[in-house]
Structure formats: structure tokens, C-alpha cells
Amino acid sequence: MLKALDNFHLPVLQAEVCQYLITDKNGVYVDGTLGGGGHSQAILEQLAASGRVIGIDLDRDAIAQATARLSNYGERFQAIQLNFRDIKSLLTNLRLKSIDGLLLDLGVSSHQIDDVNRGFSYQVPTQLDMRLSQDQKIRAVDILNQSSEQELARIMYEYGEERFARRIAEKIVQERQLHPVDSSEKLRSIVSSIVPFQFQIKSLSRVFQALRIAVNQELDNLIQCLNDVLPYLKPGGRLVIISYHSLEDRMVKQFFKDNEKKCHCPPGFPICVCGGEGMLEIVTRKPILPGLAEIEKNSRARSGKLRVAQRI
Ligand SMILES: C[S@@+](CC[C@H](N)C(=O)[O-])C[C@H]1O[C@@H](n2cnc3c(N)ncnc32)[C@H](O)[C@@H]1O
């Protein structure tokens, strides 16, 4: 069941996204994380009559929601259920040789967190599912009950930076010999039995987030998409990425740095003759953060960090 439009998801840093992403009002933009279509709508509102947005999401609820919301834009908006890591084949299939910008607003939507059946939250009793795509086979419960103790510890340590990762993994493996660890209550009680009381809330959110990242291979998706989209960005076209997790933000920052053009020609030279490599210019040296007013209105914005780079 779809909720009322306003409850689906409140877009984060909406004005800033439009300001940095739109470099040509008649351009073609990809919203790689369509969600409820809030960002896409704001972008479409600012584009001219031939400007287009292609929206991608893994989640069929998001596709249905955004399609209904943006139906009045006709052919200027297209919603496609897809993993953004497959952006290259998408652009090939659409016969698009280049795009003017890509937006990624990473992570999960409010709708996904709030829908008990999707199993993302440790705050309500639920089956541990956590798939962004309802078509994917592997759920959180499969990882919890089938991965080795070392793999579970790695997931929680690497993706959650959880310092009790090894002991939590050991306890999961002990418990699952008696019964499957298949619900948020069971995982919550395992974490609470290991972690001192004052750190429990933080550990719970780290462990659940780490599992979600593993289920959906979120870091692999991100790096593959960034690498593959770069050759398709028009000169002057932009990557606008909002992350909510320190690992993702570091990955984006590093990707921008690795691809930054390091030209040593004197400032007056009309073209580069030094052969400095790289395809990007970093537009935001420091990430842009939501202001207090936005965080007050939307607490889920608080960990958002927006970074922008431009194709040379
Ligand atoms: C934070 S929400 C985006 C909200 C959206 N900007 C809006 O205004 O409503 C993130 C969305 O990205 C989707 N998503 C995450 N990883 C994805 C991937 N690899 N490919 C496609 N969609 C993905 C999720 O399903 C979710 O709907």
C-alpha cells in the first residue's frame, strides 16, 4: 500500500541539489535514487521545456510512487526499476551518448524504513529482510544465518565500524545453532547482551546499517556506478552525491580526488599542454551539510553530506 505522497520521503538539501546539478536547463539528468520522486520533481520544475529526467530505483514501491507523482511531466520524465550500478547498460539501451548530470541520494527512503514489512528497523518487531529490491533473493536473515562467524564480524566491523563486532558475531553463531536469528527482536537481544547499556542504541543502529549495506552491496554499487558514468558526463556536467554514512562519503571523496585533473599549466593558458590527467574538477572542497532549520523539519537529514564534482 502506498502512503500519502508527503509521507513517502522528504528530499534532503533539495535547493542545493538543483543549484549544483542543473548546468543546462534543456539537459538530460539521471536521478539514480528516485525514491518518492521529490528531488526529480524539484529538478523538473527548474528545467526548460526540453529538459528531461530519467529516474532509477531498485524498489518497485518507489517506481510506482514517483511515476504517479510525476505523470504530468509526460515524456520529460521516465522511471525505470534498475540498480544504478547498471547505468552504463541503461544509457546504452536508451541510446544516450552523454548526460548533463547524475544525482545519487544514497541509502534508504523514509517509506522503506517506516514500512514494517521491509524489515529495516530495529525499533519495531519485524522479520529481518532489508532488501531494497523486492526481486532480490538474499535477505538479511539469510546473511545472518548462513554466513561464517568471520564474515559476520567483518560486515559489522567494516560496514558498521562496530567495536563489539567479533563478540556479537560469536553470539549470533551460538544462538543460531538453537534457533534461526530471523527477527529484529532476536538480533536486538543479542546485541544488547554483549554491548554495555550506554552504547546499545549506537551499536544497534550500526549493526542494522551494516547488515543493510551487506544485503544490498551498497558500496560496490556506488563505486561501479561512479566509474561507469564518468565517460558519459558531458564536459561541464556534474556528479551530485548525498551520503549518509562515513564509508560512502569517504568513497565519494576519494573517487573525486582520484579523478581530479591536476593541471600545472600557467593560469593564462587557453588549453592544457602539461598532460595533467584526470576528468573531474571538485566543486565542493568541503561537503555541504543541511542547516539547523532543515534538520528540525526533517531529522533524517542530519547525517547528509553533499559533494559535487564537474566533468572537465
Ligand atoms: C534516500 S532515498 C532517495 C529519496 C529521493 N531522493 C526522494 O527525493 O524521494 C534512496 C533511494 O535510493 C534507492 N537505491 C539505493 N541504492 C540503489 C541502487 N543501487 N540502485 C537503485 N536505487 C537505489 C532506494 O531504494 C531508495 O528509494
mmCIF file of N, CA and C and ligand atoms in Angstrom, residues 9 11 32-39 56-59 62 82-85 105-109 112 132 221 244, ligand 1:
data_model
loop_
_atom_site.group_PDB
_atom_site.id
_atom_site.type_symbol
_atom_site.label_atom_id
_atom_site.label_comp_id
_atom_site.label_asym_id
_atom_site.label_seq_id
_atom_site.Cartn_x
_atom_site.Cartn_y
_atom_site.Cartn_z
ATOM 1 N N HIS A 9 8.754 10.356 1.450
ATOM 2 C CA HIS A 9 10.134 10.768 1.737
ATOM 3 C C HIS A 9 10.249 12.272 1.549
ATOM 4 N N PRO A 11 12.710 15.095 0.547
ATOM 5 C CA PRO A 11 14.046 15.200 -0.050
ATOM 6 C C PRO A 11 14.977 16.091 0.770
ATOM 7 N N GLY A 32 19.574 8.790 -9.903
ATOM 8 C CA GLY A 32 19.865 7.365 -9.696
ATOM 9 C C GLY A 32 19.187 6.768 -8.482
ATOM 10 N N THR A 33 18.603 7.619 -7.649
ATOM 11 C CA THR A 33 17.945 7.160 -6.413
ATOM 12 C C THR A 33 16.603 7.882 -6.312
ATOM 13 N N LEU A 34 15.701 7.476 -7.153
ATOM 14 C CA LEU A 34 14.444 8.199 -7.360
ATOM 15 C C LEU A 34 13.595 8.328 -6.101
ATOM 16 N N GLY A 35 13.496 7.265 -5.302
ATOM 17 C CA GLY A 35 12.667 7.294 -4.088
ATOM 18 C C GLY A 35 11.258 7.738 -4.412
ATOM 19 N N GLY A 36 10.731 8.699 -3.629
ATOM 20 C CA GLY A 36 9.378 9.194 -3.875
ATOM 21 C C GLY A 36 9.325 10.230 -4.984
ATOM 22 N N GLY A 37 10.468 10.559 -5.580
ATOM 23 C CA GLY A 37 10.493 11.487 -6.706
ATOM 24 C C GLY A 37 10.580 12.958 -6.299
ATOM 25 N N GLY A 38 10.868 13.214 -5.025
ATOM 26 C CA GLY A 38 10.935 14.602 -4.552
ATOM 27 C C GLY A 38 12.029 15.409 -5.240
ATOM 28 N N HIS A 39 13.242 14.833 -5.292
ATOM 29 C CA HIS A 39 14.327 15.553 -5.973
ATOM 30 C C HIS A 39 14.024 15.685 -7.463
ATOM 31 N N ILE A 56 15.855 6.336 -11.595
ATOM 32 C CA ILE A 56 16.123 4.901 -11.395
ATOM 33 C C ILE A 56 15.897 4.564 -9.928
ATOM 34 N N ASP A 57 15.297 3.434 -9.665
ATOM 35 C CA ASP A 57 15.280 2.908 -8.299
ATOM 36 C C ASP A 57 15.150 1.390 -8.346
ATOM 37 N N LEU A 58 15.728 0.752 -7.330
ATOM 38 C CA LEU A 58 15.624 -0.702 -7.223
ATOM 39 C C LEU A 58 14.252 -1.128 -6.713
ATOM 40 N N ASP A 59 13.578 -0.198 -6.043
ATOM 41 C CA ASP A 59 12.382 -0.526 -5.274
ATOM 42 C C ASP A 59 11.122 -0.268 -6.095
ATOM 43 N N ALA A 62 8.912 2.602 -4.942
ATOM 44 C CA ALA A 62 9.425 3.929 -5.313
ATOM 45 C C ALA A 62 9.050 4.253 -6.757
ATOM 46 N N LEU A 82 15.736 -0.352 -11.652
ATOM 47 C CA LEU A 82 17.079 -0.792 -12.030
ATOM 48 C C LEU A 82 18.043 -0.469 -10.899
ATOM 49 N N ASN A 83 19.168 -1.184 -10.869
ATOM 50 C CA ASN A 83 20.249 -0.844 -9.943
ATOM 51 C C ASN A 83 21.107 0.227 -10.617
ATOM 52 N N PHE A 84 21.450 1.286 -9.873
ATOM 53 C CA PHE A 84 22.241 2.342 -10.531
ATOM 54 C C PHE A 84 23.631 1.855 -10.939
ATOM 55 N N ARG A 85 24.031 0.682 -10.438
ATOM 56 C CA ARG A 85 25.327 0.165 -10.886
ATOM 57 C C ARG A 85 25.260 -0.241 -12.363
ATOM 58 N N ASP A 105 21.260 10.131 -4.156
ATOM 59 C CA ASP A 105 20.880 10.484 -2.782
ATOM 60 C C ASP A 105 20.805 9.129 -2.071
ATOM 61 N N LEU A 106 21.959 8.722 -1.523
ATOM 62 C CA LEU A 106 22.157 7.302 -1.191
ATOM 63 C C LEU A 106 21.315 6.804 -0.015
ATOM 64 N N GLY A 107 21.327 5.499 0.163
ATOM 65 C CA GLY A 107 20.691 4.898 1.340
ATOM 66 C C GLY A 107 19.244 4.526 1.112
ATOM 67 N N VAL A 108 18.447 4.689 2.164
ATOM 68 C CA VAL A 108 17.048 4.244 2.115
ATOM 69 C C VAL A 108 16.103 5.436 2.261
ATOM 70 N N SER A 109 14.872 5.250 1.787
ATOM 71 C CA SER A 109 13.873 6.314 1.925
ATOM 72 C C SER A 109 13.126 6.132 3.248
ATOM 73 N N GLN A 112 10.780 3.197 3.113
ATOM 74 C CA GLN A 112 11.375 1.871 3.332
ATOM 75 C C GLN A 112 11.606 1.609 4.825
ATOM 76 N N LEU A 132 16.486 -3.698 -0.749
ATOM 77 C CA LEU A 132 15.972 -2.508 -1.435
ATOM 78 C C LEU A 132 15.094 -2.946 -2.598
ATOM 79 N N ASN A 221 27.970 -1.112 -5.370
ATOM 80 C CA ASN A 221 27.098 -0.429 -6.338
ATOM 81 C C ASN A 221 27.573 0.992 -6.603
ATOM 82 N N TYR A 244 25.051 9.336 3.587
ATOM 83 C CA TYR A 244 24.588 9.388 4.981
ATOM 84 C C TYR A 244 25.457 8.498 5.861
HETATM 85 C C1 LIG B 1 17.302 8.428 0.253
HETATM 86 S S1 LIG B 1 16.231 7.625 -0.863
HETATM 87 C C2 LIG B 1 16.081 8.787 -2.175
HETATM 88 C C3 LIG B 1 14.957 9.730 -1.988
HETATM 89 C C4 LIG B 1 14.707 10.635 -3.175
HETATM 90 N N1 LIG B 1 15.832 11.472 -3.454
HETATM 91 C C5 LIG B 1 13.448 11.476 -2.975
HETATM 92 O O1 LIG B 1 13.511 12.692 -3.175
HETATM 93 O O2 LIG B 1 12.405 10.926 -2.616
HETATM 94 C C6 LIG B 1 17.266 6.426 -1.598
HETATM 95 C C7 LIG B 1 16.591 5.604 -2.673
HETATM 96 O O3 LIG B 1 17.622 5.005 -3.453
HETATM 97 C C8 LIG B 1 17.271 3.697 -3.768
HETATM 98 N N2 LIG B 1 18.526 2.970 -4.011
HETATM 99 C C9 LIG B 1 19.523 2.707 -3.135
HETATM 100 N N3 LIG B 1 20.515 2.045 -3.735
HETATM 101 C C10 LIG B 1 20.151 1.895 -5.040
HETATM 102 C C11 LIG B 1 20.772 1.303 -6.182
HETATM 103 N N4 LIG B 1 21.950 0.709 -6.105
HETATM 104 N N5 LIG B 1 20.130 1.378 -7.358
HETATM 105 C C12 LIG B 1 18.913 1.982 -7.456
HETATM 106 N N6 LIG B 1 18.265 2.540 -6.407
HETATM 107 C C13 LIG B 1 18.883 2.504 -5.220
HETATM 108 C C14 LIG B 1 16.482 3.200 -2.580
HETATM 109 O O4 LIG B 1 15.640 2.151 -2.950
HETATM 110 C C15 LIG B 1 15.722 4.472 -2.158
HETATM 111 O O5 LIG B 1 14.468 4.522 -2.758
#
